[in-house]
JSON list of C-alpha atoms in Angstrom, two decimals:
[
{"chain": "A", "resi": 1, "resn": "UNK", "atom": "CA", "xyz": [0.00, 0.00, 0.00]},
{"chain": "A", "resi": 2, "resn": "UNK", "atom": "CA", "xyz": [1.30, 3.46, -1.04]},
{"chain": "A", "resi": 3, "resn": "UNK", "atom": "CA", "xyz": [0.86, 4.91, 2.22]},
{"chain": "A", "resi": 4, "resn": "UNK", "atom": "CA", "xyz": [2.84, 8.17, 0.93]},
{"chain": "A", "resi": 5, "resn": "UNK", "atom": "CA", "xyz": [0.52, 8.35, -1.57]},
{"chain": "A", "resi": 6, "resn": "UNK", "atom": "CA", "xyz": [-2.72, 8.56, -0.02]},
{"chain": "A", "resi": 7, "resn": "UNK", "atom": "CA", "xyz": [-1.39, 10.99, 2.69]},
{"chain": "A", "resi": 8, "resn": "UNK", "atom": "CA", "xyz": [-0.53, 13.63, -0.44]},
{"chain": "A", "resi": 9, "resn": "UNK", "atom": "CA", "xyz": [-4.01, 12.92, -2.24]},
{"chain": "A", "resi": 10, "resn": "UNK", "atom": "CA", "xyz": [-5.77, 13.40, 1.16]},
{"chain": "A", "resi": 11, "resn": "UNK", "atom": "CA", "xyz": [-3.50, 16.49, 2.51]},
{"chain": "A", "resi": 12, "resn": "UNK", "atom": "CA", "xyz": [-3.66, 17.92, -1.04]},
{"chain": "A", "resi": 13, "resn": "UNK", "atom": "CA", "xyz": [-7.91, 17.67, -1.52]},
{"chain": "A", "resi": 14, "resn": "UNK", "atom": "CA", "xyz": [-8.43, 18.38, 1.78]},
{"chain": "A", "resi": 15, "resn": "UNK", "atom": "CA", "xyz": [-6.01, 21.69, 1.72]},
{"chain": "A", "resi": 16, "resn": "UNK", "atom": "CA", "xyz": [-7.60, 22.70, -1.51]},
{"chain": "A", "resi": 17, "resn": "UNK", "atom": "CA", "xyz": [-11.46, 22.48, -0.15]},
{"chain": "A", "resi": 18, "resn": "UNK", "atom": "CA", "xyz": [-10.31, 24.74, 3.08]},
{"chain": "A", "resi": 19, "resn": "UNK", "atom": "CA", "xyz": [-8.81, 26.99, 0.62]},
{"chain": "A", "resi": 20, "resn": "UNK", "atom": "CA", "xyz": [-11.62, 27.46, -1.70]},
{"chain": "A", "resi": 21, "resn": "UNK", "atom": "CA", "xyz": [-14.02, 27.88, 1.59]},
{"chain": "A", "resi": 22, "resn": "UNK", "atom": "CA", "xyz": [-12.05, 30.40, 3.07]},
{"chain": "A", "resi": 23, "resn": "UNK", "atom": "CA", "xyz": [-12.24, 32.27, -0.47]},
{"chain": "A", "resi": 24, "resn": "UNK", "atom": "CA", "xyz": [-15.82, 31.65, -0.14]},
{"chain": "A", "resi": 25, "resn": "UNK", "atom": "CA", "xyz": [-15.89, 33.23, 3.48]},
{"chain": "A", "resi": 26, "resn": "UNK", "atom": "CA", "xyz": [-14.61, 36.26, 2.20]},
{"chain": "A", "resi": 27, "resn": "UNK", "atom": "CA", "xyz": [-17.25, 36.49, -0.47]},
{"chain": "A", "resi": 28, "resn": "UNK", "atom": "CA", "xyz": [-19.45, 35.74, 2.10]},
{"chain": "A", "resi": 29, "resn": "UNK", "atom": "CA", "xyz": [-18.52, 38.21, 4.67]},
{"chain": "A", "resi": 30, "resn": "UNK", "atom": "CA", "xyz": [-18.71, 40.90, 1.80]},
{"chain": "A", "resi": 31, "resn": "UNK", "atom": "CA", "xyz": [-21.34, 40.05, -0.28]},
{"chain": "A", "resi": 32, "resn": "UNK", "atom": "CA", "xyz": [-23.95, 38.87, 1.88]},
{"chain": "A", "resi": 33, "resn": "UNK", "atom": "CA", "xyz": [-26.55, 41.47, 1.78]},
{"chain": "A", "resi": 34, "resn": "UNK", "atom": "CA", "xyz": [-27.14, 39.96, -1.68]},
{"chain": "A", "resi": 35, "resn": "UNK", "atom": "CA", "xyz": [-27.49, 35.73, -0.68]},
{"chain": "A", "resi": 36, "resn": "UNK", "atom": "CA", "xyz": [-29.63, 35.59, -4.31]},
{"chain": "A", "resi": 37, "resn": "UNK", "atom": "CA", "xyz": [-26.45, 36.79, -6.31]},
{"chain": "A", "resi": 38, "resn": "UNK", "atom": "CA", "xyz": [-24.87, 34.33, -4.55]},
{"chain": "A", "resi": 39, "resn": "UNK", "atom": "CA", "xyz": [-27.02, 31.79, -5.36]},
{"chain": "A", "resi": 40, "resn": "UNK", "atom": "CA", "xyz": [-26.57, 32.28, -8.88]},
{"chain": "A", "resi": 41, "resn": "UNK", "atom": "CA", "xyz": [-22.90, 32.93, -8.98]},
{"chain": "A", "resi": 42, "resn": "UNK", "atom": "CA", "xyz": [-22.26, 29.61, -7.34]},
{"chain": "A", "resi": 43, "resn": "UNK", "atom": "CA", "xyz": [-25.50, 28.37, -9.52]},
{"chain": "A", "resi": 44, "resn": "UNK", "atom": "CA", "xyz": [-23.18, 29.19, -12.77]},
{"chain": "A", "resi": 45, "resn": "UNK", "atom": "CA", "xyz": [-20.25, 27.92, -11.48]},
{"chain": "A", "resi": 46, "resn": "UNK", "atom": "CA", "xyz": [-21.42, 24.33, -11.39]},
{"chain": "A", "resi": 47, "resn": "UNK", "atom": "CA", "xyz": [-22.82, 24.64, -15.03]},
{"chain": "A", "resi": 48, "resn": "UNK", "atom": "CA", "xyz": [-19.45, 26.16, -16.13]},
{"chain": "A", "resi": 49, "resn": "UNK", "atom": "CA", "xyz": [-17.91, 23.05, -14.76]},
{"chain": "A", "resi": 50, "resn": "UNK", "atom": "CA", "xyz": [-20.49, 20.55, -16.41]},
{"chain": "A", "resi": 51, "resn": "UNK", "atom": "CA", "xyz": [-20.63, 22.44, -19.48]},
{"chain": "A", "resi": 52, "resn": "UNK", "atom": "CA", "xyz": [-16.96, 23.30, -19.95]},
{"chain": "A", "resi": 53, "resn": "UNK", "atom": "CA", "xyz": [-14.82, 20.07, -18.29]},
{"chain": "A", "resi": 54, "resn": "UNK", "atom": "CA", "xyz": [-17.52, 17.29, -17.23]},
{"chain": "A", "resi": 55, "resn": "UNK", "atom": "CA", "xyz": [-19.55, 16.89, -20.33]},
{"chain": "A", "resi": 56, "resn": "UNK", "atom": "CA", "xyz": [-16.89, 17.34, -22.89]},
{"chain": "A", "resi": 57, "resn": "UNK", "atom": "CA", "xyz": [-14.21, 14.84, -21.30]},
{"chain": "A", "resi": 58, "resn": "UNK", "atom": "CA", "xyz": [-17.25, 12.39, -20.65]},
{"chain": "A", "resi": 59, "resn": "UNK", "atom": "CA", "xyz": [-18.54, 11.44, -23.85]},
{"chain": "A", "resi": 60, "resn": "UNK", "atom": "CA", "xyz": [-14.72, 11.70, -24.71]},
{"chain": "A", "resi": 61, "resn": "UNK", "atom": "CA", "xyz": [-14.27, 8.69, -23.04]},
{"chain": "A", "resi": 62, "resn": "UNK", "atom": "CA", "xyz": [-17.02, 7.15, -22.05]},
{"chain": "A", "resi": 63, "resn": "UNK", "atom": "CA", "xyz": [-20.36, 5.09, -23.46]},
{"chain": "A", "resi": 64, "resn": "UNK", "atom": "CA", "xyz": [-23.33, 7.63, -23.96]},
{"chain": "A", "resi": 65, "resn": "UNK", "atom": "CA", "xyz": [-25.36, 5.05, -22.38]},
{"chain": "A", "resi": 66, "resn": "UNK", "atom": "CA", "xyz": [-23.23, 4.96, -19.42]},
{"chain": "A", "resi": 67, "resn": "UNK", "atom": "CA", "xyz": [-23.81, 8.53, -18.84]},
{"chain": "A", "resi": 68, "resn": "UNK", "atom": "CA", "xyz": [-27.26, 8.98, -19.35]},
{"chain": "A", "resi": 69, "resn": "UNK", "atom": "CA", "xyz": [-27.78, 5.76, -17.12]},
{"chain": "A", "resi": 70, "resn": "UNK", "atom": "CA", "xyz": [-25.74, 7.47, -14.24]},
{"chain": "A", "resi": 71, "resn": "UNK", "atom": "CA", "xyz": [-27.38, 10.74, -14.98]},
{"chain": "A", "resi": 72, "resn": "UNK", "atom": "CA", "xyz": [-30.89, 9.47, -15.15]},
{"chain": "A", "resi": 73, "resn": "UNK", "atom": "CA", "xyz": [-30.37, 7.67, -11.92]},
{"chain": "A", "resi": 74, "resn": "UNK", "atom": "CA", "xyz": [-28.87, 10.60, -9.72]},
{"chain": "A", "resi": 75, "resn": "UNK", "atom": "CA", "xyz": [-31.61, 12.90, -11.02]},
{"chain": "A", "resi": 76, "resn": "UNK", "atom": "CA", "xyz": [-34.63, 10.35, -10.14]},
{"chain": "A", "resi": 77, "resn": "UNK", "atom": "CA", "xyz": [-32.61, 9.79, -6.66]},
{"chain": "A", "resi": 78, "resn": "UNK", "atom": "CA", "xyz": [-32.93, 13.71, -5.93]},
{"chain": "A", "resi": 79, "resn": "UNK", "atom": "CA", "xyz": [-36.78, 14.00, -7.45]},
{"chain": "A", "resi": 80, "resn": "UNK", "atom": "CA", "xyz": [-37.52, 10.95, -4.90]},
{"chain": "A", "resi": 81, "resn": "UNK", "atom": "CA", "xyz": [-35.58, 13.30, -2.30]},
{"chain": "A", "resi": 82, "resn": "UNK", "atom": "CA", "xyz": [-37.32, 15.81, -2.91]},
{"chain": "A", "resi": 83, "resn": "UNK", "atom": "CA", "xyz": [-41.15, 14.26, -2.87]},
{"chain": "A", "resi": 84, "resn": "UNK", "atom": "CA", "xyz": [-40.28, 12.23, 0.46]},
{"chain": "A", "resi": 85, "resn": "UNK", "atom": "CA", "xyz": [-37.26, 13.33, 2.79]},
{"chain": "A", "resi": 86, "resn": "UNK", "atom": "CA", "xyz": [-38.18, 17.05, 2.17]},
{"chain": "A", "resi": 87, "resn": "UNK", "atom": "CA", "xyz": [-41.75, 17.16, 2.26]},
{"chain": "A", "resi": 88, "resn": "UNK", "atom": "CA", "xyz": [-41.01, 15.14, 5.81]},
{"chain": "A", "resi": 89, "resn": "UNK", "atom": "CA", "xyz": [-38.16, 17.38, 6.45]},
{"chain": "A", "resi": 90, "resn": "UNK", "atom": "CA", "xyz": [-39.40, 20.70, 4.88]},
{"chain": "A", "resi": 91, "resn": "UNK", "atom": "CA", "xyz": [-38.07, 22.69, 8.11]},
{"chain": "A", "resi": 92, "resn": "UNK", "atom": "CA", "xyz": [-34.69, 21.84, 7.91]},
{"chain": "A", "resi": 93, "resn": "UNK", "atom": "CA", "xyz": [-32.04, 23.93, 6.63]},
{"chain": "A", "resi": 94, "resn": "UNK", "atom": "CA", "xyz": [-29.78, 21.17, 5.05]},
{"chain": "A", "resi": 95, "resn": "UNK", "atom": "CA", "xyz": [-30.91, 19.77, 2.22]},
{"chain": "A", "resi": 96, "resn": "UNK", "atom": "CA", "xyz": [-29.39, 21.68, -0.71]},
{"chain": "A", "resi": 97, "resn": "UNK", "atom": "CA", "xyz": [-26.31, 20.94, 1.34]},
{"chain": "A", "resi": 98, "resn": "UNK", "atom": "CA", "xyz": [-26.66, 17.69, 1.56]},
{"chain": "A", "resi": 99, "resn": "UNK", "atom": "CA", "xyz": [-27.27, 17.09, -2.13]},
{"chain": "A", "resi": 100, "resn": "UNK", "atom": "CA", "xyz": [-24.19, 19.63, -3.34]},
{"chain": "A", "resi": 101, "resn": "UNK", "atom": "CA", "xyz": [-21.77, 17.47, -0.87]},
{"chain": "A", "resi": 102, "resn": "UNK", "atom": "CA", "xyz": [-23.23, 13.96, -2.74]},
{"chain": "A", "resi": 103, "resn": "UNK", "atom": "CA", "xyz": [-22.64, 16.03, -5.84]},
{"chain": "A", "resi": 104, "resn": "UNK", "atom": "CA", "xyz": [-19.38, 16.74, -5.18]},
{"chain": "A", "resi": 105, "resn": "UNK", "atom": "CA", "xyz": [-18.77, 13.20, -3.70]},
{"chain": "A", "resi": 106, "resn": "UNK", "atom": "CA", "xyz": [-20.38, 11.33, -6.79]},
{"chain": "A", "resi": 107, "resn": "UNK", "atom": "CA", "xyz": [-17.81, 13.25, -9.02]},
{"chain": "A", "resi": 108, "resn": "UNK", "atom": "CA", "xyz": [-14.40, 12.87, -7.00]},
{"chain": "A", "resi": 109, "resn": "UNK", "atom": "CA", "xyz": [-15.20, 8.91, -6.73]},
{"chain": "A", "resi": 110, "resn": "UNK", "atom": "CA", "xyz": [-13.87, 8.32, -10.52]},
{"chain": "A", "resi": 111, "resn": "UNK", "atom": "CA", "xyz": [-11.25, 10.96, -10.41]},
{"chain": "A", "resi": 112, "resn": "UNK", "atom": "CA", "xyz": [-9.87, 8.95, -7.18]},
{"chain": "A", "resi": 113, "resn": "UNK", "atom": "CA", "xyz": [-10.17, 5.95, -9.29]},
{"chain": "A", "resi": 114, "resn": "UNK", "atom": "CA", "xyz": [-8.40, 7.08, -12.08]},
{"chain": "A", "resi": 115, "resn": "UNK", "atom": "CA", "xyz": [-5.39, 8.46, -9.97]},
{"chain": "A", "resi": 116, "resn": "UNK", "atom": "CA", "xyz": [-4.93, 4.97, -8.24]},
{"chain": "A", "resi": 117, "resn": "UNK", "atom": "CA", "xyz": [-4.65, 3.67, -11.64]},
{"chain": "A", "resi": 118, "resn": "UNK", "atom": "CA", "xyz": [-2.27, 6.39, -13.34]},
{"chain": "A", "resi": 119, "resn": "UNK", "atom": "CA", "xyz": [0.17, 5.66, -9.93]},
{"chain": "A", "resi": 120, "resn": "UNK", "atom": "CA", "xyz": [0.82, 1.86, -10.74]},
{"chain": "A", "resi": 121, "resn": "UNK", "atom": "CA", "xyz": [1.46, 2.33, -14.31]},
{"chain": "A", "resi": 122, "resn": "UNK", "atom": "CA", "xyz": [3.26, 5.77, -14.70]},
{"chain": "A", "resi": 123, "resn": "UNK", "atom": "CA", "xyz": [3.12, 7.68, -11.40]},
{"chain": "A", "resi": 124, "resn": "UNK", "atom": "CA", "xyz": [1.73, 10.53, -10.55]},
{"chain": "A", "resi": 125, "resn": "UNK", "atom": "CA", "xyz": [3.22, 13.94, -11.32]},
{"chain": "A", "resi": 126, "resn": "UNK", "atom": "CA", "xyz": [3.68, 16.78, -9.22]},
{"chain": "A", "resi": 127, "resn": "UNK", "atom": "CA", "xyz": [1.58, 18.66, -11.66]},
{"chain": "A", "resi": 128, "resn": "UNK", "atom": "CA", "xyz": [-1.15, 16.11, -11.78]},
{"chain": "A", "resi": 129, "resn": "UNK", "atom": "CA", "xyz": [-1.48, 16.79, -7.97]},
{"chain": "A", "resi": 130, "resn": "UNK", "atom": "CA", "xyz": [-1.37, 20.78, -8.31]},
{"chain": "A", "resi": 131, "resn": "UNK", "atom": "CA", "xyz": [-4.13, 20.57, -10.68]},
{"chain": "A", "resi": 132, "resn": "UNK", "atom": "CA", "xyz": [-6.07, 17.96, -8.03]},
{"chain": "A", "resi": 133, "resn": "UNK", "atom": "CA", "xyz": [-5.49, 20.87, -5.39]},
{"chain": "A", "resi": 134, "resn": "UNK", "atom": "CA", "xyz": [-6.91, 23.69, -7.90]},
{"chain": "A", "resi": 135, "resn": "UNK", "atom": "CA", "xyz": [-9.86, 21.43, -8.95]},
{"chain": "A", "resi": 136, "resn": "UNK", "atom": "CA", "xyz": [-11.09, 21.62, -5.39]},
{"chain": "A", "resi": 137, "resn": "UNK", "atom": "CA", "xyz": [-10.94, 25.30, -4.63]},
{"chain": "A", "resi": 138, "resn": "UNK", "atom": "CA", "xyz": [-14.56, 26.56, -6.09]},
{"chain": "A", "resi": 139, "resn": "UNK", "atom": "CA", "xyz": [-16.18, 23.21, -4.65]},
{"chain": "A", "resi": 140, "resn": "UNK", "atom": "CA", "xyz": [-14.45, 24.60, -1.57]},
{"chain": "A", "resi": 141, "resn": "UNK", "atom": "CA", "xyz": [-15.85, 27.80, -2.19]},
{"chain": "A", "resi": 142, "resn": "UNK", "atom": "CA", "xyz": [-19.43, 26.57, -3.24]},
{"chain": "A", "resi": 143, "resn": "UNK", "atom": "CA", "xyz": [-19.16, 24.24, 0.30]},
{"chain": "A", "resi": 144, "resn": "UNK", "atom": "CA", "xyz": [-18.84, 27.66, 1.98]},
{"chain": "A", "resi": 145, "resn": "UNK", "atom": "CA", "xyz": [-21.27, 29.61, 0.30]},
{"chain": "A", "resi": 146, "resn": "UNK", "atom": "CA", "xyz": [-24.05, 27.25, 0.85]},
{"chain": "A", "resi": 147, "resn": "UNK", "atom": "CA", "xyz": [-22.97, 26.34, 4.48]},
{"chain": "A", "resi": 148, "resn": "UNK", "atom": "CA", "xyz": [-23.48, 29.75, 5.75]},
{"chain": "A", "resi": 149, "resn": "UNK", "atom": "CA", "xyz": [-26.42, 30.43, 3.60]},
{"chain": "A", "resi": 150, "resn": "UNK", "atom": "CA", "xyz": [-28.78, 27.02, 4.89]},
{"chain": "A", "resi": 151, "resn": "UNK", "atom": "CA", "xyz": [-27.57, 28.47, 8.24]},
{"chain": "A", "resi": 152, "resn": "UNK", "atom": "CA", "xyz": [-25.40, 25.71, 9.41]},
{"chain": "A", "resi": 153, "resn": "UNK", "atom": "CA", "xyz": [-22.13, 25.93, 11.36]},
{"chain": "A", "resi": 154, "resn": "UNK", "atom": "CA", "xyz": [-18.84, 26.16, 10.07]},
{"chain": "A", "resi": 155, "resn": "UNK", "atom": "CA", "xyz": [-17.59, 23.01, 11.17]},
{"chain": "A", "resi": 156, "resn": "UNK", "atom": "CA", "xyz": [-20.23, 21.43, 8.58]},
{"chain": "A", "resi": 157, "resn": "UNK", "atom": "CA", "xyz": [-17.48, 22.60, 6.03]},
{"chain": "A", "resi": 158, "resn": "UNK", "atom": "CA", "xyz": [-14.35, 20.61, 8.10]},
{"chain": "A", "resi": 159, "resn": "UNK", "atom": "CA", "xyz": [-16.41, 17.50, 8.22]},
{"chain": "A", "resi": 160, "resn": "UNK", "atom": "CA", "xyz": [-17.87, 17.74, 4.64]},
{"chain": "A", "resi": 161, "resn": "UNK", "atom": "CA", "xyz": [-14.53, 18.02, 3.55]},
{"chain": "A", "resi": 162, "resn": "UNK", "atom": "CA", "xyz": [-13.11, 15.44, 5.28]},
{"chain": "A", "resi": 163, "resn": "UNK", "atom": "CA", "xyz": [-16.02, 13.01, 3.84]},
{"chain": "A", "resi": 164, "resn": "UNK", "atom": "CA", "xyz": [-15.17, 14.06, 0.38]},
{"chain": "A", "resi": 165, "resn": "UNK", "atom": "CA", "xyz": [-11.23, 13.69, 0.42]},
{"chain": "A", "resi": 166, "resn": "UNK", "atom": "CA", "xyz": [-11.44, 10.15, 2.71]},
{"chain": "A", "resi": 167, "resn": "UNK", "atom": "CA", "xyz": [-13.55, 9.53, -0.35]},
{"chain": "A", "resi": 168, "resn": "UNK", "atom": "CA", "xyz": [-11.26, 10.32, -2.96]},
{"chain": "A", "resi": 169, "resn": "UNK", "atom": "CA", "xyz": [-8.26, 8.97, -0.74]},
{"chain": "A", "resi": 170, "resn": "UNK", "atom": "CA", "xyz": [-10.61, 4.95, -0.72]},
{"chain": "A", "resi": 171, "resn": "UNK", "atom": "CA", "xyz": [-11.45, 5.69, -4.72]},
{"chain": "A", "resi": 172, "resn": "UNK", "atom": "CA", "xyz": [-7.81, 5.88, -5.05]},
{"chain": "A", "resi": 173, "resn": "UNK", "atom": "CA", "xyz": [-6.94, 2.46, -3.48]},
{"chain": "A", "resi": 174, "resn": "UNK", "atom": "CA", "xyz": [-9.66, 1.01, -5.38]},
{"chain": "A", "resi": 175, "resn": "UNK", "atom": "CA", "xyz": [-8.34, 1.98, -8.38]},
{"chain": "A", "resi": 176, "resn": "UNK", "atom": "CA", "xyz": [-4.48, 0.67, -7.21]},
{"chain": "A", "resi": 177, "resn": "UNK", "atom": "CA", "xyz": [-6.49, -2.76, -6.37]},
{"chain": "A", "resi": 178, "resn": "UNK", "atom": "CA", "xyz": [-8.12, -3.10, -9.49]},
{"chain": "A", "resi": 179, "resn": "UNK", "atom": "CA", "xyz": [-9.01, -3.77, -13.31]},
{"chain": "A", "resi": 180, "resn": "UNK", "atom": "CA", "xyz": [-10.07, -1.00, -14.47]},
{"chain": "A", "resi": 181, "resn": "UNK", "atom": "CA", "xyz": [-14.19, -0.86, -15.08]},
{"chain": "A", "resi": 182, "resn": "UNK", "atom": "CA", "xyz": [-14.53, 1.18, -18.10]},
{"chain": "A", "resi": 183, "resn": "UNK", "atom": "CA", "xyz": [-18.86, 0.70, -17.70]},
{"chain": "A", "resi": 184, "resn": "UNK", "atom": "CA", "xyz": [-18.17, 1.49, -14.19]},
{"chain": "A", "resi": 185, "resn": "UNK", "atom": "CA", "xyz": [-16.42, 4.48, -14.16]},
{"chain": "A", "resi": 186, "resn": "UNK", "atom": "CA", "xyz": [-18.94, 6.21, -17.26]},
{"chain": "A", "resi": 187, "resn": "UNK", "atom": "CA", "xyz": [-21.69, 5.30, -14.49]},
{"chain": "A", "resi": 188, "resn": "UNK", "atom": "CA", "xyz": [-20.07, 7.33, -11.69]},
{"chain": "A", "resi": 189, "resn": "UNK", "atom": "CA", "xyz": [-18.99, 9.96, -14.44]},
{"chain": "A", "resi": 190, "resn": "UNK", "atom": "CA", "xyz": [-23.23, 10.08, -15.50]},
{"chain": "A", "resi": 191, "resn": "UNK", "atom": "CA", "xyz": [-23.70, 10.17, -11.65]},
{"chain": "A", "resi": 192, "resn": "UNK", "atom": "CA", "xyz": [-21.48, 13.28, -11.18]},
{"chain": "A", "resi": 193, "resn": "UNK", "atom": "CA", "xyz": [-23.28, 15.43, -14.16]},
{"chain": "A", "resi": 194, "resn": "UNK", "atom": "CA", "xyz": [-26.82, 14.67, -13.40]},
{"chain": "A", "resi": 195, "resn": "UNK", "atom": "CA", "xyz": [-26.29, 15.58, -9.53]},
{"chain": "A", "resi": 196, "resn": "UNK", "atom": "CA", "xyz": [-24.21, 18.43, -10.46]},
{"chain": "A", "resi": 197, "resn": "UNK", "atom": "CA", "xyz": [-27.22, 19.69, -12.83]},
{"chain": "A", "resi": 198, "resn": "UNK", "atom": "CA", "xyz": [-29.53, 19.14, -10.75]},
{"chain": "A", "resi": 199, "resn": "UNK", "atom": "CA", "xyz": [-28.15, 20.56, -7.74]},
{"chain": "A", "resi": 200, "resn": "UNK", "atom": "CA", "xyz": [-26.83, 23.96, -10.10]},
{"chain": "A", "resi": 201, "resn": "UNK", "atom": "CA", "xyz": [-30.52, 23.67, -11.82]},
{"chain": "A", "resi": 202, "resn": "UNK", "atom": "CA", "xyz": [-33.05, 23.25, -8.73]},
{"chain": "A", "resi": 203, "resn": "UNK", "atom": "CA", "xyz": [-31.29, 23.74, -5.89]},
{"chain": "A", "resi": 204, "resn": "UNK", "atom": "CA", "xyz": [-28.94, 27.00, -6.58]},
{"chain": "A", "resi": 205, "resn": "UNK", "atom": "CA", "xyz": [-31.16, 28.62, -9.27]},
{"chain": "A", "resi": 206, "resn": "UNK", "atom": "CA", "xyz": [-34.49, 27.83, -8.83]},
{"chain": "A", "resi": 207, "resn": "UNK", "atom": "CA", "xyz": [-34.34, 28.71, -5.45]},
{"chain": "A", "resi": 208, "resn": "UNK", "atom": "CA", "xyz": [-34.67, 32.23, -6.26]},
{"chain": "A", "resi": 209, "resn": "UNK", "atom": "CA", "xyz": [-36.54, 32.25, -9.14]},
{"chain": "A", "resi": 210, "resn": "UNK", "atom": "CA", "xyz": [-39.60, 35.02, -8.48]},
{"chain": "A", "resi": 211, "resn": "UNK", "atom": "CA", "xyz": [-37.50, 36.42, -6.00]},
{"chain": "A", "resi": 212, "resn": "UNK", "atom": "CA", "xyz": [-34.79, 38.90, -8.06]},
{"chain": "A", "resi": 213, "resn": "UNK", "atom": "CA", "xyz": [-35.62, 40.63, -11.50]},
{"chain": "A", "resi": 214, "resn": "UNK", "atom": "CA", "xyz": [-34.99, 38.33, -14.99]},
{"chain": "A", "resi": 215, "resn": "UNK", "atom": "CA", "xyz": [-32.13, 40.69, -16.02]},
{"chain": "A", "resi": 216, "resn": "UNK", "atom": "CA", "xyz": [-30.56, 39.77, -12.55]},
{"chain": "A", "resi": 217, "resn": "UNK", "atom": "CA", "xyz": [-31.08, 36.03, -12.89]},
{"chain": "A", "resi": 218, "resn": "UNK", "atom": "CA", "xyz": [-29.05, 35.76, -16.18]},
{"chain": "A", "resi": 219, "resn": "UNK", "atom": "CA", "xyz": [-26.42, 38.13, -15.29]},
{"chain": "A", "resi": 220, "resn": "UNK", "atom": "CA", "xyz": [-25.26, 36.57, -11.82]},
{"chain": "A", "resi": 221, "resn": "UNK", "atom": "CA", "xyz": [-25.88, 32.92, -13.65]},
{"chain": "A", "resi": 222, "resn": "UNK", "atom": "CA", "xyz": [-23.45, 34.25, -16.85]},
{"chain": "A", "resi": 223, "resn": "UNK", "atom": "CA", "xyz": [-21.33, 36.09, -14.31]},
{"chain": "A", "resi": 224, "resn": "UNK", "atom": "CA", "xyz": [-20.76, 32.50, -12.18]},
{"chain": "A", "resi": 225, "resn": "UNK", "atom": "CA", "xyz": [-20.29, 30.61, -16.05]},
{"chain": "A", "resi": 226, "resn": "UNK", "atom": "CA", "xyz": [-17.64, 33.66, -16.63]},
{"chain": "A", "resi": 227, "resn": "UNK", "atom": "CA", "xyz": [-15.94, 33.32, -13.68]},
{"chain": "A", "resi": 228, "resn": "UNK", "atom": "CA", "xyz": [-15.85, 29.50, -13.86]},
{"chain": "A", "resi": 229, "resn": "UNK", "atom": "CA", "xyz": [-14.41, 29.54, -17.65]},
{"chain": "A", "resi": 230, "resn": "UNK", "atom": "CA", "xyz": [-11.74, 31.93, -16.83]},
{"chain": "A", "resi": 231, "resn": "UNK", "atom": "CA", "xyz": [-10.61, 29.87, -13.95]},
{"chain": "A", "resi": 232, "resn": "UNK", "atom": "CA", "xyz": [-10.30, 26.47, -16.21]},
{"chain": "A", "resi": 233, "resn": "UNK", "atom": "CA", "xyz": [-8.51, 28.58, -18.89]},
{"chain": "A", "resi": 234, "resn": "UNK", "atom": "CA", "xyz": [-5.89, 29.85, -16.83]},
{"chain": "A", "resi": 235, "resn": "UNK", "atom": "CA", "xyz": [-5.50, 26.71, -14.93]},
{"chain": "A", "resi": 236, "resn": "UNK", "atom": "CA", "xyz": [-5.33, 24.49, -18.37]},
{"chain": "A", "resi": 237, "resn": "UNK", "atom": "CA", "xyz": [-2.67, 26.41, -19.51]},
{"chain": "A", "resi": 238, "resn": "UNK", "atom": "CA", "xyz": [-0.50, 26.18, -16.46]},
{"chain": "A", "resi": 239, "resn": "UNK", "atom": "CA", "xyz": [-1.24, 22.44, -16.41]}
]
């Protein structure tokens, strides 16, 4: 077992997450007479990253009918969700939370995977683990954001972060310990953009449709997009 290994994927996803979050504190601390611009910033974010980096690399490599399998099922997961646990739970704050942080989970499971696999055959490059640390900084920032916004404490954002890299620290065993599943990993791929969507879509947006005016909507939401495709050209060229 690589123990050096998992110690630099873990100290490196974790590092990046508190990062982004303390980004997204500052945003916070500033910019938080105006929650529904933050909404949609972080709302455009997420479909600048599906849009720009998910979707594109996905059918790339993996089976359509993989993806729209994984897809389907995460967005029928968070309809059920939404019909049962939060008609049951309507009063509680945690929710959108709780389906950003499976979001974010789904989508780190086949990047772990992949990483196990690149270290037995080639190693992995101190620039392969730079870009892992930038990945995480606006998740780290959404994480933030929608922490302080649902009205939980900060030390939701430690332990949320702790979930996701021990998660992406196991994915990368698995893939060190394995064949790789081709099927499989265009399943978790699907599972990452329809949670993603759905979370950017329902969750982020929708939740203040009615509540700001329709020019406002589409400029935070292109402003988040901007932001987000600015931030993966710069950090594609320097990796």
């Amino acid at each position: 077992m690589n123990t050096s290994l998992f110690t630099s994927l873990f100290m490196i996803g974790f590092g990046g997450l508190l990062i982004g979050a303390t980004a997204g504190k500052v945003a916070f601390t500033y910019y938080q007479h105006r929650l529904e611009a933050l909404y949609l910033i972080c709302g455009g974010m997420l479909i600048g990253v599906i849009s720009f980096e998910l979707i594109p690399e996905s059918v790339r490599s993996y089976s359509f009918w993989a993806l729209l399998a994984g897809a389907s099922l995460s967005v029928l997961f968070f309809i059920w969700t939404e019909q049962v646990v939060h008609r049951k739970f309507q009063d509680k704050s945690y929710l959108p939370l709780f389906a950003f942080v499976l979001a974010v989970i789904s989508h780190n499971i086949p990047v772990g995977i992949a990483l196990g696999m690149t270290s037995v055959s080639s190693g992995i490059g101190m620039s392969l683990l730079l870009a892992l640390f930038i990945h995480h900084l606006p998740e780290g920032v959404a994480l933030y954001i929608l922490t302080r916004m649902n009205g939980l404490h900060r030390l939701f954002v430690i332990l949320a972060a702790s979930s996701v890299t021990i998660i992406l620290t196991l994915s990368a065993w698995f893939g060190m310990v394995s064949y790789q599943s081709h099927l499989l990993n265009g399943l978790f791929m699907g599972v990452a953009i329809g949670s993603l969507s759905y979370v950017a879509v329902h969750e982020m947006i929708g939740h203040v449709v009615g509540r700001v005016l329709n020019r406002e909507l589409y400029l935070y939401t292109s402003l988040g997009i901007l932001l987000l495709a600015i931030y993966l050209e710069v950090t594609h060229k320097l990796f």
